[in-house]
Short mmCIF file of N, CA and C in Angstrom, two decimals:
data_model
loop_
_atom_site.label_atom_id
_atom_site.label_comp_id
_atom_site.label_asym_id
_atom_site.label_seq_id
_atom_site.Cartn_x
_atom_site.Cartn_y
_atom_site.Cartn_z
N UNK A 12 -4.70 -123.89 112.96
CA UNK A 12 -3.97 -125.08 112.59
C UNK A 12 -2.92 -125.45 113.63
N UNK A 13 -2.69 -124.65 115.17
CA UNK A 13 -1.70 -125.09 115.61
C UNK A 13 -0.42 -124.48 115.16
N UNK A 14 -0.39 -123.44 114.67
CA UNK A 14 1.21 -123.56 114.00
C UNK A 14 0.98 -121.56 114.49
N UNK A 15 0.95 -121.08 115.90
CA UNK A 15 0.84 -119.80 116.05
C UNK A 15 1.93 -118.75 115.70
N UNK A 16 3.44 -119.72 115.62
CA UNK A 16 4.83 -118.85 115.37
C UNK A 16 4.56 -118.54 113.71
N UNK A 17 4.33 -119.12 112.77
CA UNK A 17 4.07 -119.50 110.92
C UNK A 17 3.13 -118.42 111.05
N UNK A 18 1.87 -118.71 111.55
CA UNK A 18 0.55 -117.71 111.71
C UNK A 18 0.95 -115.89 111.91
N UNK A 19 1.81 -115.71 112.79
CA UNK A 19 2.62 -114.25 112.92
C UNK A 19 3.24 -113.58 111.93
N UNK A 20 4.26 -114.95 111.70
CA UNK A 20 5.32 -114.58 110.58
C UNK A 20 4.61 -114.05 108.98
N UNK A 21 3.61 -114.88 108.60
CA UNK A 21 2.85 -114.43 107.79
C UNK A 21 2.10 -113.59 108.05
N UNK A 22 1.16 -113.08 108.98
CA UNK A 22 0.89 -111.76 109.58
C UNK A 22 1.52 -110.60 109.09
N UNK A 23 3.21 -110.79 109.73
CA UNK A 23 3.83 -109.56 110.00
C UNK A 23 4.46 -109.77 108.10
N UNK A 24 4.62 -110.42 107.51
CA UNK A 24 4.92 -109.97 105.95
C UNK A 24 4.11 -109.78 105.16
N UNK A 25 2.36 -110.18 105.28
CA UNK A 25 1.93 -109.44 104.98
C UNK A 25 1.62 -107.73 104.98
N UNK A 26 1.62 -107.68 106.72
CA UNK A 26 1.39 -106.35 106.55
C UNK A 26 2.86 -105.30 105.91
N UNK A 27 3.79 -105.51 105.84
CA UNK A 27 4.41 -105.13 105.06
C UNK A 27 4.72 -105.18 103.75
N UNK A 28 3.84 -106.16 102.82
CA UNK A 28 3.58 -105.85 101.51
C UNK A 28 2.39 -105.27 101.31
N UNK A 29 1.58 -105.08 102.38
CA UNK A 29 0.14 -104.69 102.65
C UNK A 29 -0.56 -103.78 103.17
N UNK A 30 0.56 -102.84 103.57
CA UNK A 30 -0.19 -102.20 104.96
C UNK A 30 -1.21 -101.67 104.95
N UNK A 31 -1.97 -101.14 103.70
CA UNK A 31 -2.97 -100.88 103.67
C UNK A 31 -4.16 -101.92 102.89
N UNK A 32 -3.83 -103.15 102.96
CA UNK A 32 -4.55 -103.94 102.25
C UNK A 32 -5.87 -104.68 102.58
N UNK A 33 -6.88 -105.23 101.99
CA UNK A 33 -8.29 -105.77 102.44
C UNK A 33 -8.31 -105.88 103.67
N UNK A 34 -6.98 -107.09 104.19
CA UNK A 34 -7.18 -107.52 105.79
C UNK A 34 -6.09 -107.10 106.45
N UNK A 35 -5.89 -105.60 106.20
CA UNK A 35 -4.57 -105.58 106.77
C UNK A 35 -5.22 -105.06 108.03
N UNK A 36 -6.54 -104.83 108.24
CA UNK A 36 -7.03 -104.27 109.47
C UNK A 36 -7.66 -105.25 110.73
N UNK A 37 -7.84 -106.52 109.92
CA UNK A 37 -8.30 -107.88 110.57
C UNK A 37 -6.41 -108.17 110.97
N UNK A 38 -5.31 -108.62 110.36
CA UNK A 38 -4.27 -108.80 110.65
C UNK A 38 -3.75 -108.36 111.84
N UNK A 39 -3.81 -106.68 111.88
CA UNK A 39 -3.69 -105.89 112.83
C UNK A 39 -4.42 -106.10 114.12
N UNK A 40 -5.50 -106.71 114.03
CA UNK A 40 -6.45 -106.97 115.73
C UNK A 40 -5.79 -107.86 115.85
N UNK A 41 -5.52 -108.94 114.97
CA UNK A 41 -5.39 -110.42 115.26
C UNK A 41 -3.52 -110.10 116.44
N UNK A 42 -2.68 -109.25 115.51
CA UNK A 42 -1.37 -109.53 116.26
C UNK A 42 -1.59 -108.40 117.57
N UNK A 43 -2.33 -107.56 117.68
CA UNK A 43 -2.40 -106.75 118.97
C UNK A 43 -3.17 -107.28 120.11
N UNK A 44 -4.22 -108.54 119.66
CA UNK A 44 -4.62 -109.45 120.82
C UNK A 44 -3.41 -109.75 122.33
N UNK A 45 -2.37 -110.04 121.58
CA UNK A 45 -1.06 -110.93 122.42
C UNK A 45 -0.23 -109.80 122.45
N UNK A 46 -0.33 -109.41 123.86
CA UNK A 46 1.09 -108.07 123.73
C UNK A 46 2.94 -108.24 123.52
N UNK A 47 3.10 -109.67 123.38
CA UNK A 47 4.01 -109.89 122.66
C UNK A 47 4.35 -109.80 121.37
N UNK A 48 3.29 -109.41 120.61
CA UNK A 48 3.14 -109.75 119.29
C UNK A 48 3.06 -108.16 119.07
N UNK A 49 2.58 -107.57 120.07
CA UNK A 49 2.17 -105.82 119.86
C UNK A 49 3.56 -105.20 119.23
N UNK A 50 4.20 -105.61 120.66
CA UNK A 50 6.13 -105.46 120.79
C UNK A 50 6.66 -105.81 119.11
N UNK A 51 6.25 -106.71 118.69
CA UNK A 51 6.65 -106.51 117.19
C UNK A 51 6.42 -105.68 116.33
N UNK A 52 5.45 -104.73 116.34
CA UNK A 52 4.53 -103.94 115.37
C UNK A 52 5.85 -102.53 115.36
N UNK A 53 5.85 -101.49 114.19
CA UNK A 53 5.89 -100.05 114.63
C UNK A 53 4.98 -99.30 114.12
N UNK A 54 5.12 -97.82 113.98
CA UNK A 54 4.14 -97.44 113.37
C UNK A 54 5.39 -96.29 112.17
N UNK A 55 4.35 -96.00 111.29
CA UNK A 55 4.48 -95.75 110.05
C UNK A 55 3.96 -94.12 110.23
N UNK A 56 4.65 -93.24 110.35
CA UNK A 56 3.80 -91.63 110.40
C UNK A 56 4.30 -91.39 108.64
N UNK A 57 3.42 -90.34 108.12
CA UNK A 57 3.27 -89.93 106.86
C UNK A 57 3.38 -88.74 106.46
N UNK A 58 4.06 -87.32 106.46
CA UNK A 58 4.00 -86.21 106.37
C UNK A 58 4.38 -86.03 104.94
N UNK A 59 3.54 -84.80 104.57
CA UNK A 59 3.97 -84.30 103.65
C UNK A 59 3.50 -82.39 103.38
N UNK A 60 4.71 -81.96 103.35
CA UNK A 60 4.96 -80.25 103.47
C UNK A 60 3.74 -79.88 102.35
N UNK A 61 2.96 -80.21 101.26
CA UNK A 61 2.30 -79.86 100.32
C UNK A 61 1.41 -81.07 99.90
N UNK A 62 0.18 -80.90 99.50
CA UNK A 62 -0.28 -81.59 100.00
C UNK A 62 -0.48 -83.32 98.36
N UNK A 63 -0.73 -84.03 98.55
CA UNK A 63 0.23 -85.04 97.60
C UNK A 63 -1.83 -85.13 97.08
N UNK A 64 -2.03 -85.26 96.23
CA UNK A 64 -3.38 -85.70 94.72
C UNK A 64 -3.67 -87.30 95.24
N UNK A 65 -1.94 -87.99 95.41
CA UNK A 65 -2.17 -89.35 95.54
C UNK A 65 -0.79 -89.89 96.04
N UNK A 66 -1.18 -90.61 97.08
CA UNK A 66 -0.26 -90.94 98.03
C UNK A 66 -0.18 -92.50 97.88
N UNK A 67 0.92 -93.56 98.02
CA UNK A 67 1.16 -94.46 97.88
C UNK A 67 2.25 -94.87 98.75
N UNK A 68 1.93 -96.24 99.31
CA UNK A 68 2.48 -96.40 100.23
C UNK A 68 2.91 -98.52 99.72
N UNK A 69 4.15 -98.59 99.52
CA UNK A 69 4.79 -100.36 98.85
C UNK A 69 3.58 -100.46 98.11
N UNK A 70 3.25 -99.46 97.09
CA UNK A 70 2.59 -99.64 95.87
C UNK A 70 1.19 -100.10 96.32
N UNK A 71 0.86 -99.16 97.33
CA UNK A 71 -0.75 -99.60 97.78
C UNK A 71 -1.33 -98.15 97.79
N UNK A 72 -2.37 -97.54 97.30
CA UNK A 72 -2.79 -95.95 97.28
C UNK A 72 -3.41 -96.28 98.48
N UNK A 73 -2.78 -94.87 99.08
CA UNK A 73 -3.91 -94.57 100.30
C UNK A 73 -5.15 -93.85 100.15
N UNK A 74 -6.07 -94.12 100.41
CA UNK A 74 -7.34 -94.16 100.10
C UNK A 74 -7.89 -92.83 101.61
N UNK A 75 -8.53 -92.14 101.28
CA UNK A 75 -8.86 -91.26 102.51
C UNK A 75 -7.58 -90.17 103.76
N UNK A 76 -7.84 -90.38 104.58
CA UNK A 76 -6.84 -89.36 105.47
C UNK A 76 -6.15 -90.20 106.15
N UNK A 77 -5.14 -90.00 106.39
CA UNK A 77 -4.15 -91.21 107.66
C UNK A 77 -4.18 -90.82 108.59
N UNK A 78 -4.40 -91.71 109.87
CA UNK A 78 -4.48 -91.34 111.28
C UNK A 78 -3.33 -91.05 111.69
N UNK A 79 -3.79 -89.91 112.53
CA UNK A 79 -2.69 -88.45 112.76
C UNK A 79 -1.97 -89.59 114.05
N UNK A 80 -1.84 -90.48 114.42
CA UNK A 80 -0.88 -91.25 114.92
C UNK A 80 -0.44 -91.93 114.28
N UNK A 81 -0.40 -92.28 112.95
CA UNK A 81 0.50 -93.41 112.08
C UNK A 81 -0.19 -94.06 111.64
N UNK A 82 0.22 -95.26 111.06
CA UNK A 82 0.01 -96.47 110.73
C UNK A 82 0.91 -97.56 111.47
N UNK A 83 0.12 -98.47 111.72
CA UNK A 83 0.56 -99.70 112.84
C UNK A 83 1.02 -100.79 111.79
N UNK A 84 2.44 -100.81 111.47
CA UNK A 84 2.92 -102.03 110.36
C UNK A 84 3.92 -102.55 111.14
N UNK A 85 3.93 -104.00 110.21
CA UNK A 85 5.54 -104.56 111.04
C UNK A 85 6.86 -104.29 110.25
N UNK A 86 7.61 -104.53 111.36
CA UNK A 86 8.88 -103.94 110.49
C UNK A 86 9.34 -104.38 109.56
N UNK A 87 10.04 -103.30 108.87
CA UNK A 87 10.23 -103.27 107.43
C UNK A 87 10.70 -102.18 106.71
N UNK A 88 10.72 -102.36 105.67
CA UNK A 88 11.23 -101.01 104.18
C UNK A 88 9.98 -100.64 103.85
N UNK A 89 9.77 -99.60 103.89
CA UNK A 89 8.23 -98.92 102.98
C UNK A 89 9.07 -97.76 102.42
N UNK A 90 7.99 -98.05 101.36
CA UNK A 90 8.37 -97.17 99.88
C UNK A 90 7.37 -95.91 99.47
N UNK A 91 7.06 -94.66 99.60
CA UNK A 91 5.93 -93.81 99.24
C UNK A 91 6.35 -92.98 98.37
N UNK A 92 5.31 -92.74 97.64
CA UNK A 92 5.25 -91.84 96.34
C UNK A 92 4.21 -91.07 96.28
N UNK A 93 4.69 -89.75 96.93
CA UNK A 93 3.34 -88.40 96.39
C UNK A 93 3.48 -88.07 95.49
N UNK A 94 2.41 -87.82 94.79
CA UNK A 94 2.01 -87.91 93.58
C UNK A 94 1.28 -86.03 93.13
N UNK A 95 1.36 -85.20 92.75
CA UNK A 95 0.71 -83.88 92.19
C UNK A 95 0.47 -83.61 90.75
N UNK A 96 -0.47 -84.17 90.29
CA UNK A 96 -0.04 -83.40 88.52
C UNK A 96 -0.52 -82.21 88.28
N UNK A 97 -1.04 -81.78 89.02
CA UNK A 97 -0.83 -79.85 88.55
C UNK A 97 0.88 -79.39 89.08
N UNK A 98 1.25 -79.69 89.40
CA UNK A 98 3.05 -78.96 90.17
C UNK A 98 3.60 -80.21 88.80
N UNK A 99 3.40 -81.31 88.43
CA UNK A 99 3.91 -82.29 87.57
C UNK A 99 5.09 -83.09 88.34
N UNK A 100 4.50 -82.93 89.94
CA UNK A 100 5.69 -83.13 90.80
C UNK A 100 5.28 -85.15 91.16
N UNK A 101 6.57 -85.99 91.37
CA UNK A 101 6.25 -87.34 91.89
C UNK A 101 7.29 -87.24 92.50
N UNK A 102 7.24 -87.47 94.00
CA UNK A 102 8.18 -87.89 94.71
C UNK A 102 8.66 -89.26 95.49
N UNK A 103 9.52 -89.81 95.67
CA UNK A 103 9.42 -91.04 96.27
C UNK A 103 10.35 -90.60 97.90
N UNK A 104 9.81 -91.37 98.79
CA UNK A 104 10.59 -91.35 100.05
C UNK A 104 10.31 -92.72 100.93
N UNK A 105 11.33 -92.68 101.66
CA UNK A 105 11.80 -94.31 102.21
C UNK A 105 11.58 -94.12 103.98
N UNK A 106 11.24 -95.35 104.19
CA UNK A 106 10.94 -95.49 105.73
C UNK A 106 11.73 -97.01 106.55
N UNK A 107 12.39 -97.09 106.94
CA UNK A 107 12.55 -98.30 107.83
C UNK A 107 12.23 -97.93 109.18
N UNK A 108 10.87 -98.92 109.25
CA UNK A 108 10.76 -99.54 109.98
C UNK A 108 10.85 -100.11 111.17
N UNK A 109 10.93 -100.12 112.36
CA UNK A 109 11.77 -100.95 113.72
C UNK A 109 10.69 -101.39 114.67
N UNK A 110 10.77 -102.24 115.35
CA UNK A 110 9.64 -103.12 116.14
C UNK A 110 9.66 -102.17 117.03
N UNK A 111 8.27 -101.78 117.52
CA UNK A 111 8.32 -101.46 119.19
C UNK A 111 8.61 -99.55 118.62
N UNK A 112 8.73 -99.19 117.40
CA UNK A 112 9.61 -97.56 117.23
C UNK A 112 8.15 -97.03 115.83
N UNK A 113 8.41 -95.51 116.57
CA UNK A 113 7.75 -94.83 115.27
C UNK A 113 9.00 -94.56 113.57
N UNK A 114 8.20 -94.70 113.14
CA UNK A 114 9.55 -94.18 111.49
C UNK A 114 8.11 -93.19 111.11
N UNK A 115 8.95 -92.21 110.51
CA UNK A 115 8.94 -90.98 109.39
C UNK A 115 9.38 -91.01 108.09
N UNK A 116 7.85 -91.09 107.27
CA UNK A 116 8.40 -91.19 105.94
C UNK A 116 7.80 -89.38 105.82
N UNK A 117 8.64 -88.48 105.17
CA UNK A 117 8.18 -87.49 104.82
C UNK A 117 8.67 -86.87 103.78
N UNK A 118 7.70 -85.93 102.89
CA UNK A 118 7.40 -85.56 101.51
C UNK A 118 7.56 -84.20 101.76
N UNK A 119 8.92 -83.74 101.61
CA UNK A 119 9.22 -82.53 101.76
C UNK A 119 9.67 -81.57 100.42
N UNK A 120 8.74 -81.03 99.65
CA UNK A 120 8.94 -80.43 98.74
C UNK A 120 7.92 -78.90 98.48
N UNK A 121 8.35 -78.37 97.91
CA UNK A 121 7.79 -76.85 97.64
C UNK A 121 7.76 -76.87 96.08
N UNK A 122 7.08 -75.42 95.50
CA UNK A 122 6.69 -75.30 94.01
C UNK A 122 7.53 -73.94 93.59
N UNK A 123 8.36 -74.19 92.74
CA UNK A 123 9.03 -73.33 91.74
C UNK A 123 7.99 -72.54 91.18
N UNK A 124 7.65 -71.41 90.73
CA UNK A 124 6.94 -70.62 89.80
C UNK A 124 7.97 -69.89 88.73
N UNK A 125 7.66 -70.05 87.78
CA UNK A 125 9.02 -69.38 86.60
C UNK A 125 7.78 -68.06 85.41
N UNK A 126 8.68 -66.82 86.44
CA UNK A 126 8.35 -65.91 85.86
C UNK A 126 9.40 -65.03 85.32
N UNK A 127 9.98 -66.21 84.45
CA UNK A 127 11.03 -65.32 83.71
C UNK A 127 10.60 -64.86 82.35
N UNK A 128 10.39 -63.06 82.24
CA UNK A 128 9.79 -62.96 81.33
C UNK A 128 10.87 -62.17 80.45
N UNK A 129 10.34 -61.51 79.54
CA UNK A 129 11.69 -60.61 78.47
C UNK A 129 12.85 -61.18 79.05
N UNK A 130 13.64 -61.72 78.75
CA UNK A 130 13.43 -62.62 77.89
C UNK A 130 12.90 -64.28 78.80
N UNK A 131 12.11 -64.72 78.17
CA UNK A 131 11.47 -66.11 78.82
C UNK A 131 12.91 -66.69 79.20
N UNK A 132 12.69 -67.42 80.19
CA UNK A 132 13.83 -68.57 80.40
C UNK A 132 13.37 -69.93 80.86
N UNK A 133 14.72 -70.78 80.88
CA UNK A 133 13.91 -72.09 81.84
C UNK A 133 14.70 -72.16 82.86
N UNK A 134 15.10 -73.09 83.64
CA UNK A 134 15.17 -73.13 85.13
C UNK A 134 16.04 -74.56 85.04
N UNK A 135 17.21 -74.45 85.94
CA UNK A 135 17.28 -76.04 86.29
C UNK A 135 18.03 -75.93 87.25
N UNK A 136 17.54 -77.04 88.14
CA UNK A 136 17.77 -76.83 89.28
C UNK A 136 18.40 -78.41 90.39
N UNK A 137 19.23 -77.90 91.42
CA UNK A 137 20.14 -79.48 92.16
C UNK A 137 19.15 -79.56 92.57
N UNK A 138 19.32 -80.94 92.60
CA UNK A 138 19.14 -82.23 92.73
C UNK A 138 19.29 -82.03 94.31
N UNK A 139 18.20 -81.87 95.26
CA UNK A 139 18.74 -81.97 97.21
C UNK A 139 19.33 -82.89 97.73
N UNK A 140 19.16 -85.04 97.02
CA UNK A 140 19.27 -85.43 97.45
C UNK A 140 20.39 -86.11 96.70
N UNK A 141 20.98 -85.71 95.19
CA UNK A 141 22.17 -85.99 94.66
C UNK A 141 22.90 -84.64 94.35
N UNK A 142 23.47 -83.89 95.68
CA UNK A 142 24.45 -82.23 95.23
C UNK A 142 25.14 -82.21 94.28
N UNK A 143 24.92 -81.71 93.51
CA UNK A 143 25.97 -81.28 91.84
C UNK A 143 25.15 -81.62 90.60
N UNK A 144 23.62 -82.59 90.64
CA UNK A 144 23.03 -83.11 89.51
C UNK A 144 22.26 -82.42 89.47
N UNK A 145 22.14 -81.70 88.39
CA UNK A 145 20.90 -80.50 87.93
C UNK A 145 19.80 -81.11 87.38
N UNK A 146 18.58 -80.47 87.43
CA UNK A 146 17.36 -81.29 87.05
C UNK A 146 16.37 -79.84 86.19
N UNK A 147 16.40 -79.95 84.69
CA UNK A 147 15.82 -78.92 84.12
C UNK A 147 14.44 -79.02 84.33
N UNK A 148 13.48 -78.05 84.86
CA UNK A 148 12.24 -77.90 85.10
C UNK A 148 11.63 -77.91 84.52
N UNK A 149 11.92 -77.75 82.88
CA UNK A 149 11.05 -77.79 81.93
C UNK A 149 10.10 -76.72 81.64
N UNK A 150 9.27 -77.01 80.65
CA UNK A 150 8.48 -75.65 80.03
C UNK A 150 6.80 -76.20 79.83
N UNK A 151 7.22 -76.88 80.49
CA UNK A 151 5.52 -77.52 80.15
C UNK A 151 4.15 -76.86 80.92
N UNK A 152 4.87 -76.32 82.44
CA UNK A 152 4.15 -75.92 83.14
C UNK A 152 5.08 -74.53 83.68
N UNK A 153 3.77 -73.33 84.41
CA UNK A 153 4.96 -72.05 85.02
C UNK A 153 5.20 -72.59 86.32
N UNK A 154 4.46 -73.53 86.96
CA UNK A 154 4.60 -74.07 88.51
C UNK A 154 5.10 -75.71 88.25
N UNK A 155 5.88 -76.12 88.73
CA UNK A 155 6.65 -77.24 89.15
C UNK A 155 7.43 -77.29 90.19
N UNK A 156 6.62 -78.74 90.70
CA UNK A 156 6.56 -79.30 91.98
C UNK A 156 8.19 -79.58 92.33
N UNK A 157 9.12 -79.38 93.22
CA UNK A 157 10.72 -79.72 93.20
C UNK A 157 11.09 -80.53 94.75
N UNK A 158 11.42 -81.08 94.91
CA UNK A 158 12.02 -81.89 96.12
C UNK A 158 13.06 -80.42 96.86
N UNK A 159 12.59 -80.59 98.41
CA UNK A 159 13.16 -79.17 99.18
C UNK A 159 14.10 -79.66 100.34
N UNK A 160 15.23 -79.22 100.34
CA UNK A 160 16.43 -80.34 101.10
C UNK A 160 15.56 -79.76 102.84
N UNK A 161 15.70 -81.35 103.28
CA UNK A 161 14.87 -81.77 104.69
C UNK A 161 15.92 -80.67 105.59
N UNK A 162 17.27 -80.36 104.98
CA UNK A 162 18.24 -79.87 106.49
C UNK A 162 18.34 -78.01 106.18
N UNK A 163 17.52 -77.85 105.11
CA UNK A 163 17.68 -76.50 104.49
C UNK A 163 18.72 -75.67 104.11
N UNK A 164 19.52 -76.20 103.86
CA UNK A 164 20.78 -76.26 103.08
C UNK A 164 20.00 -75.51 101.31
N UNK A 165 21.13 -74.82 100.96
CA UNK A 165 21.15 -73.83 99.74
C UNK A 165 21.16 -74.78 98.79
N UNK A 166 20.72 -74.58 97.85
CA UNK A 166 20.45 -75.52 95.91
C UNK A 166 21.40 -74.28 94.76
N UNK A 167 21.96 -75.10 94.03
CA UNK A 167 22.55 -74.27 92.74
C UNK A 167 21.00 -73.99 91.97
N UNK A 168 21.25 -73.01 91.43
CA UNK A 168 20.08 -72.81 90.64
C UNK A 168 20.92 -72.39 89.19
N UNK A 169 20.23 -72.46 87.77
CA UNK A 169 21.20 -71.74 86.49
C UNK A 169 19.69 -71.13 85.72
N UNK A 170 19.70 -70.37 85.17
CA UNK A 170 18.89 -69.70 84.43
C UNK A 170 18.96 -69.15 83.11
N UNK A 171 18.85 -69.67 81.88
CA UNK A 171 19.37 -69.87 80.60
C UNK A 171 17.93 -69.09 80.09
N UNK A 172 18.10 -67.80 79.17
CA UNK A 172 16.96 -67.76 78.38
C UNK A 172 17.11 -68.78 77.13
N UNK A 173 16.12 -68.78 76.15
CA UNK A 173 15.94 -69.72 74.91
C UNK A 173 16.98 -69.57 73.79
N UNK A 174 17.77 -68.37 73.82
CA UNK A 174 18.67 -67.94 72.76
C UNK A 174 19.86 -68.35 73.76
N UNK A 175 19.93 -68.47 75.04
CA UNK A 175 21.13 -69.03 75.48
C UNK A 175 22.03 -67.79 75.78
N UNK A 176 21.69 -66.65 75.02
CA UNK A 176 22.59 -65.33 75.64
C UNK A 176 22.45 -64.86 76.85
N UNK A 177 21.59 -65.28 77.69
CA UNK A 177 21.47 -64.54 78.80
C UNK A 177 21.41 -65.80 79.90
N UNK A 178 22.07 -66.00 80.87
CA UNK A 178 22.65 -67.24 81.70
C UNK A 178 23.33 -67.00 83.02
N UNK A 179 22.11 -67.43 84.80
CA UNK A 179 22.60 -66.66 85.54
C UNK A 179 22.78 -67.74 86.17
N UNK A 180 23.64 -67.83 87.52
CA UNK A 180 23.73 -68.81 88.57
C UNK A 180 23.83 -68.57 89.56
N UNK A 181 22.55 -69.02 90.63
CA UNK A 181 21.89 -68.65 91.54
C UNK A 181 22.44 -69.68 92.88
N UNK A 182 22.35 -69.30 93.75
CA UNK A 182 22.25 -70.35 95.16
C UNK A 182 20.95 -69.75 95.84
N UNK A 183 19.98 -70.56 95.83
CA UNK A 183 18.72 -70.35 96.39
C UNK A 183 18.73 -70.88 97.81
N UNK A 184 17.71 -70.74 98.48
CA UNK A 184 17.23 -71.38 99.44
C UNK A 184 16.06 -72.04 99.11
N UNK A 185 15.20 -72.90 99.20
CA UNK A 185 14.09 -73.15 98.66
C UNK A 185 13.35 -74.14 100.35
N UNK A 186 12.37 -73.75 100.64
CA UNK A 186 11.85 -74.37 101.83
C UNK A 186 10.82 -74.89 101.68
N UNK A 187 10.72 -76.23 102.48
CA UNK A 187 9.23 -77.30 102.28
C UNK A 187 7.61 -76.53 102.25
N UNK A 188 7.25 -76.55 101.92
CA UNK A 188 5.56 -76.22 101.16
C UNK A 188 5.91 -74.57 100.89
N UNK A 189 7.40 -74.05 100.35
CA UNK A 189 7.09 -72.53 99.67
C UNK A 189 6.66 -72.56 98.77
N UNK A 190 6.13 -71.40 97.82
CA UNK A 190 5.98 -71.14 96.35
C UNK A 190 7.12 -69.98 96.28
N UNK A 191 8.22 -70.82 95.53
CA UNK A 191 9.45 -69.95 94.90
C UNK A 191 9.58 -69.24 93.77
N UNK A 192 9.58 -68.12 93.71
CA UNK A 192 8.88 -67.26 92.61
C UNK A 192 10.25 -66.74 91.93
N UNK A 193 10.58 -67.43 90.35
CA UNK A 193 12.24 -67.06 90.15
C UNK A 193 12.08 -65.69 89.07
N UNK A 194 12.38 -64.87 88.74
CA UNK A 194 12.29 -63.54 87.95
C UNK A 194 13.51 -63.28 87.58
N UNK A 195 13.80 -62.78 86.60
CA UNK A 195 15.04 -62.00 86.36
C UNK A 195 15.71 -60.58 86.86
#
């Protein structure tokens, strides 16, 4: 239509509500034709310490394996959510974006195992990315999936059996893809 600056601009916001969408791979030839237009693009790398059931990326599932160089999007906020329901773990993590720059969105979490036995207990445990907010692990499962601080920095841990008489408080370490095995 003549209108090549409009033609980009819609390009480059699609692929950021899109990046993995029908034509987000036709989009992508179309703005890497013109190496001015390249200069706009970044790429999007994806890690995750354990491995995610279902990965989502601005509410688009990624479908198959991601190329071990990224994803080629324009800049922007991306939003991902690994997903595990055996750990019962969902995580969300944030990426901006920059023209011309790689960003790192990464899913850094490990699995609690609760083998607190005579007397059973439950577990609750900080919060890595709000320090002081405890998050009870619940009893639904003995393995649950927990968010593992990226700088490896120590977590409060508390350990309550069911009668409440017995109540310990821990400073753990907990590291990206461990299995943390808590016992009395």
């Amino acid at each position: 239509l003549g209108a090549p600056a409009q033609k980009r601009e819609f390009y480059l916001r699609y692929l950021v509500q899109r990046p993995l969408g029908a034509n987000a791979d036709v989009v992508r030839a179309e703005l890497t034709k013109n190496k001015d237009d390249q200069k706009q693009l970044g790429t999007l790398m994806i890690t995750s310490s354990l491995p995610c059931v279902e990965l989502w990326v601005n509410r688009q599932r990624v479908t198959g394996k991601l190329p071990g160089k990224g994803i080629v999007v324009a800049p922007g906020n991306y939003k991902g959510l690994c997903f595990n329901p055996k750990y019962e773990m969902a995580l969300f993590e944030y990426a901006n974006v920059e023209a011309g720059k790689p960003a790192l969105m990464q899913f850094t979490w490990a699995i609690v195992q609760n083998k607190l036995e005579k007397p059973y207990g439950r577990i609750a445990l900080e919060n890595p990315k709000s320090p002081g907010l405890m998050i009870d692990l619940g009893i639904t499962s003995s393995e649950i999936g927990v968010a593992a601080p990226a700088d490896g920095r120590r977590l409060k841990m508390i350990l309550k059996d069911d009668s409440g008489s017995r109540v310990e408080e821990r400073s753990v370490k907990i590291e990206p893809g461990q299995k943390f095995v808590v016992t009395w």
